[in-house]
Tab-separated table of C-alpha atoms in Angstrom:
chain	number	residue	atom	x	y	z
A	1	MET	CA	-146.077	-160.493	1.091
A	2	LYS	CA	-144.679	-157.124	-0.024
A	3	ASP	CA	-141.494	-155.814	-1.551
A	4	HIS	CA	-139.280	-153.120	0.026
A	5	ALA	CA	-141.507	-150.357	-1.364
A	6	GLY	CA	-144.565	-151.856	0.336
A	7	THR	CA	-146.179	-152.949	-2.936
A	8	PRO	CA	-147.540	-156.509	-3.165
A	9	PRO	CA	-145.529	-158.516	-5.721
A	10	PRO	CA	-147.374	-159.455	-8.932
A	11	CYS	CA	-149.235	-162.736	-9.202
A	12	GLN	CA	-148.264	-165.239	-11.855
A	13	PHE	CA	-151.850	-166.491	-11.775
A	14	ASP	CA	-154.876	-164.195	-11.308
A	15	LEU	CA	-158.353	-165.553	-12.023
A	16	ARG	CA	-161.782	-163.947	-11.470
A	17	VAL	CA	-164.927	-165.995	-11.969
A	18	GLY	CA	-168.627	-165.095	-11.903
A	19	ARG	CA	-171.798	-165.243	-13.976
A	20	GLY	CA	-171.404	-164.936	-17.730
A	21	ARG	CA	-173.855	-163.461	-20.218
A	22	ASP	CA	-175.743	-166.735	-20.486
A	23	GLY	CA	-176.169	-167.033	-16.709
A	24	GLY	CA	-173.616	-169.816	-16.306
A	25	THR	CA	-170.302	-169.656	-14.452
A	26	ALA	CA	-167.630	-168.059	-16.623
A	27	ILE	CA	-164.170	-166.518	-16.444
A	28	LEU	CA	-164.617	-162.754	-16.041
A	29	SER	CA	-160.929	-161.865	-16.153
A	30	ARG	CA	-157.598	-163.657	-16.083
A	31	HIS	CA	-153.939	-162.837	-16.117
A	32	VAL	CA	-151.144	-165.376	-16.122
A	33	ALA	CA	-147.371	-165.172	-16.401
A	34	TRP	CA	-144.629	-167.789	-16.538
A	35	PRO	CA	-144.882	-170.656	-15.716
A	36	TRP	CA	-148.656	-170.682	-16.212
A	37	SER	CA	-151.011	-170.956	-19.148
A	38	LEU	CA	-154.752	-170.867	-18.583
A	39	PRO	CA	-157.395	-172.180	-21.024
A	40	ARG	CA	-160.971	-170.944	-21.201
A	41	GLY	CA	-162.463	-173.732	-19.080
A	42	PHE	CA	-165.400	-176.007	-19.835
A	43	ARG	CA	-168.788	-176.981	-18.399
A	44	LEU	CA	-169.203	-180.732	-18.173
A	45	ALA	CA	-172.745	-180.428	-16.798
A	46	GLY	CA	-173.978	-177.619	-19.057
A	47	ARG	CA	-174.778	-173.991	-18.292
A	48	ASP	CA	-176.046	-174.592	-14.765
A	49	GLY	CA	-173.140	-176.824	-13.732
A	50	PRO	CA	-169.696	-175.831	-12.477
A	51	LEU	CA	-166.991	-174.315	-14.626
A	52	THR	CA	-163.921	-176.580	-14.729
A	53	VAL	CA	-160.577	-174.860	-15.265
A	54	LEU	CA	-157.330	-176.756	-15.818
A	55	PRO	CA	-154.266	-174.481	-15.513
A	56	GLN	CA	-151.001	-175.834	-16.914
A	57	ALA	CA	-147.509	-175.011	-15.671
A	58	ALA	CA	-144.449	-175.089	-17.916
A	59	GLY	CA	-142.493	-178.196	-17.036
A	60	ALA	CA	-144.890	-178.836	-14.127
A	61	ALA	CA	-141.926	-178.208	-11.835
A	62	LEU	CA	-141.112	-175.900	-8.935
A	63	LEU	CA	-137.425	-174.932	-9.036
A	64	PRO	CA	-135.253	-173.830	-6.070
A	65	GLY	CA	-135.925	-170.166	-5.348
A	66	ASP	CA	-139.264	-170.137	-7.170
A	67	HIS	CA	-142.133	-168.298	-5.508
A	68	TRP	CA	-145.417	-168.892	-7.285
A	69	ARG	CA	-148.237	-166.524	-6.333
A	70	HIS	CA	-151.874	-167.185	-7.173
A	71	ARG	CA	-155.054	-165.196	-6.684
A	72	ILE	CA	-158.565	-166.570	-7.265
A	73	ALA	CA	-161.836	-164.677	-6.782
A	74	VAL	CA	-165.156	-166.504	-7.151
A	75	GLU	CA	-167.694	-163.678	-7.257
A	76	ASP	CA	-170.606	-165.962	-8.121
A	77	GLY	CA	-171.249	-169.439	-9.466
A	78	HIS	CA	-169.318	-172.695	-9.090
A	79	LEU	CA	-165.665	-173.278	-9.984
A	80	HIS	CA	-163.738	-176.549	-10.117
A	81	LEU	CA	-159.964	-176.058	-10.327
A	82	VAL	CA	-158.094	-179.214	-11.365
A	83	THR	CA	-154.618	-180.178	-12.581
A	84	ALA	CA	-153.381	-182.329	-15.448
A	85	GLY	CA	-150.951	-184.188	-13.178
A	86	ALA	CA	-148.672	-183.871	-10.191
A	87	GLY	CA	-146.272	-180.965	-9.797
A	88	LEU	CA	-142.618	-181.692	-9.018
A	89	ALA	CA	-140.621	-179.747	-6.414
A	90	HIS	CA	-136.896	-179.941	-7.164
A	91	SER	CA	-134.065	-180.061	-4.619
A	92	GLY	CA	-131.315	-177.462	-4.253
A	93	GLY	CA	-133.019	-174.801	-2.137
A	94	PRO	CA	-136.346	-173.624	-0.728
A	95	SER	CA	-139.341	-172.964	-2.952
A	96	ARG	CA	-142.703	-171.394	-2.157
A	97	VAL	CA	-146.296	-171.453	-3.386
A	98	ASN	CA	-148.941	-168.977	-2.202
A	99	TRP	CA	-152.708	-168.975	-2.793
A	100	GLN	CA	-154.939	-165.973	-2.026
A	101	VAL	CA	-158.555	-167.060	-2.509
A	102	SER	CA	-161.943	-165.427	-1.982
A	103	VAL	CA	-165.388	-166.970	-2.500
A	104	ALA	CA	-168.330	-164.582	-2.317
A	105	ALA	CA	-171.702	-165.293	-0.705
A	106	ALA	CA	-173.326	-168.469	-2.068
A	107	GLY	CA	-170.325	-169.147	-4.335
A	108	ARG	CA	-168.785	-172.589	-4.539
A	109	LEU	CA	-165.138	-173.556	-5.105
A	110	ALA	CA	-163.499	-176.970	-5.355
A	111	MET	CA	-159.681	-176.922	-5.601
A	112	LEU	CA	-158.782	-180.508	-6.536
A	113	PRO	CA	-155.094	-180.666	-7.519
A	114	ASP	CA	-152.917	-183.747	-7.697
A	115	PRO	CA	-150.417	-184.099	-4.827
A	116	TRP	CA	-146.949	-182.611	-5.111
A	117	VAL	CA	-143.970	-184.870	-5.747
A	118	LEU	CA	-140.976	-183.901	-3.607
A	119	SER	CA	-137.504	-184.706	-4.934
A	120	PRO	CA	-134.876	-185.850	-2.405
A	121	GLY	CA	-133.745	-182.742	-0.555
A	122	ALA	CA	-136.649	-180.556	-1.724
A	123	GLN	CA	-137.759	-177.774	0.643
A	124	MET	CA	-141.298	-176.708	-0.156
A	125	HIS	CA	-143.466	-174.184	1.684
A	126	GLN	CA	-147.096	-173.679	0.709
A	127	ARG	CA	-149.500	-171.097	2.145
A	128	GLN	CA	-153.242	-170.861	1.429
A	129	GLU	CA	-155.335	-167.927	2.648
A	130	ILE	CA	-159.035	-168.315	1.921
A	131	ASP	CA	-161.867	-165.871	2.656
A	132	LEU	CA	-165.460	-167.118	2.434
A	133	GLY	CA	-168.667	-165.142	2.248
A	134	PRO	CA	-171.957	-166.191	3.910
A	135	GLY	CA	-173.180	-169.492	2.495
A	136	ALA	CA	-170.043	-170.057	0.403
A	137	ASP	CA	-168.891	-173.673	0.004
A	138	LEU	CA	-165.280	-174.822	-0.225
A	139	ALA	CA	-163.476	-178.080	-0.966
A	140	VAL	CA	-159.663	-178.164	-0.943
A	141	MET	CA	-157.331	-181.100	-1.608
A	142	ASP	CA	-153.693	-181.039	-0.661
A	143	GLY	CA	-150.809	-183.470	-0.329
A	144	PHE	CA	-147.381	-184.703	-1.285
A	145	CYS	CA	-145.389	-187.865	-1.897
A	146	LEU	CA	-141.671	-188.585	-1.718
A	147	ARG	CA	-139.578	-189.345	-4.774
A	148	GLY	CA	-137.070	-191.783	-3.353
A	149	GLY	CA	-135.624	-189.746	-0.489
A	150	GLY	CA	-136.225	-187.303	2.345
A	151	ALA	CA	-137.592	-183.794	1.853
A	152	ALA	CA	-138.987	-180.910	3.900
A	153	TRP	CA	-142.637	-179.854	3.643
A	154	ARG	CA	-144.600	-177.059	5.254
A	155	SER	CA	-148.220	-176.200	4.504
A	156	GLU	CA	-150.141	-173.347	6.147
A	157	THR	CA	-153.864	-172.895	5.628
A	158	VAL	CA	-156.000	-170.092	7.058
A	159	ILE	CA	-159.739	-170.003	6.309
A	160	ARG	CA	-161.978	-167.114	7.324
A	161	ARG	CA	-165.699	-166.523	6.999
A	162	GLY	CA	-166.820	-162.947	7.348
A	163	GLY	CA	-163.404	-162.026	8.720
A	164	ARG	CA	-163.580	-164.619	11.513
A	165	ILE	CA	-161.042	-167.458	11.459
A	166	LEU	CA	-162.707	-170.848	10.966
A	167	LEU	CA	-159.531	-172.884	10.633
A	168	ARG	CA	-155.814	-172.380	11.033
A	169	ASP	CA	-153.793	-175.441	10.028
A	170	ASP	CA	-149.982	-175.570	10.067
A	171	GLN	CA	-148.213	-178.751	8.932
A	172	ARG	CA	-144.452	-179.148	8.847
A	173	VAL	CA	-142.160	-182.118	8.561
A	174	ASP	CA	-138.435	-182.552	7.919
A	175	PRO	CA	-136.492	-185.394	6.237
A	176	ASP	CA	-135.645	-187.154	9.520
A	177	GLN	CA	-139.278	-187.175	10.598
A	178	LEU	CA	-140.405	-188.521	7.245
A	179	ALA	CA	-137.749	-191.263	7.433
A	180	ARG	CA	-139.072	-192.328	10.838
A	181	ILE	CA	-142.640	-192.389	9.538
A	182	ALA	CA	-141.560	-194.456	6.527
A	183	GLY	CA	-139.966	-196.928	8.959
A	184	LEU	CA	-143.265	-197.609	10.731
A	185	PRO	CA	-145.380	-200.651	9.778
A	186	GLY	CA	-146.799	-199.978	6.330
A	187	GLY	CA	-143.967	-197.688	5.225
A	188	MET	CA	-145.991	-194.520	4.593
A	189	THR	CA	-144.378	-192.146	2.074
A	190	ALA	CA	-147.343	-190.090	0.808
A	191	PHE	CA	-149.723	-187.822	2.697
A	192	GLY	CA	-152.815	-185.835	1.836
A	193	GLN	CA	-155.933	-184.208	3.131
A	194	ILE	CA	-159.420	-183.194	2.067
A	195	LEU	CA	-160.927	-180.123	3.663
A	196	LEU	CA	-164.638	-179.307	3.296
A	197	VAL	CA	-166.259	-176.132	4.583
A	198	THR	CA	-170.022	-176.044	4.045
A	199	ASP	CA	-173.299	-175.615	5.890
A	200	ARG	CA	-175.077	-177.976	3.489
A	201	ALA	CA	-175.501	-181.720	3.659
A	202	LEU	CA	-173.565	-183.169	0.705
A	203	PRO	CA	-174.794	-186.538	-0.619
A	204	GLY	CA	-172.147	-189.249	-0.372
A	205	ILE	CA	-169.742	-187.010	1.582
A	206	GLY	CA	-168.763	-187.732	5.151
A	207	PRO	CA	-165.874	-188.677	7.447
A	208	GLY	CA	-165.765	-192.296	6.334
A	209	PRO	CA	-162.968	-194.697	5.273
A	210	SER	CA	-160.636	-194.001	2.363
A	211	ASP	CA	-161.847	-197.044	0.370
A	212	ALA	CA	-158.396	-197.478	-1.197
A	213	ASP	CA	-155.715	-200.119	-0.615
A	214	GLY	CA	-152.551	-199.028	1.166
A	215	VAL	CA	-154.158	-195.886	2.603
A	216	TRP	CA	-154.964	-194.991	6.204
A	217	GLY	CA	-157.355	-192.179	7.009
A	218	ALA	CA	-158.582	-190.139	9.948
A	219	ALA	CA	-161.444	-187.659	9.891
A	220	SER	CA	-162.809	-185.017	12.211
A	221	VAL	CA	-165.630	-182.506	12.220
A	222	LEU	CA	-164.472	-178.885	12.174
A	223	ARG	CA	-165.231	-176.677	15.134
A	224	GLY	CA	-168.743	-175.278	15.030
A	225	ASP	CA	-169.846	-177.983	12.574
A	226	ALA	CA	-168.293	-175.874	9.808
A	227	GLY	CA	-167.298	-178.952	7.761
A	228	ILE	CA	-164.934	-181.908	7.892
A	229	LEU	CA	-161.204	-182.543	7.614
A	230	VAL	CA	-159.848	-185.879	6.365
A	231	ARG	CA	-156.151	-186.776	6.664
A	232	LEU	CA	-154.649	-189.564	4.569
A	233	ALA	CA	-151.352	-191.480	4.808
A	234	ALA	CA	-150.395	-193.909	2.056
A	235	VAL	CA	-147.653	-196.368	1.172
A	236	SER	CA	-146.970	-194.629	-2.159
A	237	GLY	CA	-147.948	-191.719	-4.341
A	238	GLY	CA	-149.985	-194.102	-6.484
A	239	ALA	CA	-152.012	-195.303	-3.494
A	240	LEU	CA	-152.611	-191.711	-2.374
A	241	SER	CA	-153.667	-190.675	-5.879
A	242	ALA	CA	-156.166	-193.552	-6.016
A	243	ALA	CA	-157.730	-192.405	-2.742
A	244	LEU	CA	-157.866	-188.793	-3.913
A	245	ASP	CA	-159.459	-189.881	-7.196
A	246	LEU	CA	-162.293	-191.431	-5.189
A	247	TRP	CA	-162.746	-188.179	-3.327
A	248	ARG	CA	-162.691	-186.150	-6.562
A	249	ALA	CA	-165.535	-188.249	-7.934
A	250	ARG	CA	-167.555	-187.681	-4.764
A	251	LEU	CA	-166.872	-183.963	-4.715
A	252	ARG	CA	-167.688	-183.486	-8.397
A	253	ALA	CA	-171.053	-185.144	-7.805
A	254	ALA	CA	-171.751	-183.135	-4.626
A	255	PHE	CA	-170.386	-179.763	-5.765
């Protein structure tokens, strides 16, 4: 997205990751602006394990008219991006979140955020554009739950490898549609997905059941055996979070 002069608008969150002096994954450069703060990250599994980074947003809330822009470049190594809790999208007008992500050859990225919480009347639009190099691995979680009333949600995801589109996913739902879904048996009010793009066999990872109460799941293999996509529908945000926690544990072990 560009302004009237043709210049891309600045990112509030710009992170570049690669190999540090000791050979482990490290932050090479970072720049953040309101509402973000970004700590140094930590390695739970030592030098040869992934770098875990936990960005924090002021108020953890997306206000009407906000447009958060993020850029992540994994030049080498393994990065786990996690959150300290769910983000809240307020009502009163549309809000947007954009992610521009690149993972170089043989790099590995797991984006494992908590689902968004949509206030009644919220209008949230998220777009993720991800470019993968040869042999790069990707895991992305996504989702939202309702906070006591209808809301509008749109999520666009485009994943490319070597410039070729692997996946184009466009989800959109309005308050009336969500009300009809909530009226079905089970009363589903929270929705999520897990997207894996990899050529490797990952231990304990596959298109199986959600293993959580109050959650329904469906899985499919991506075209060209590029990975798997798992969709989840849950009776509440708590039930969805429990299912996603199970997936985070699996992905941390595999990635």
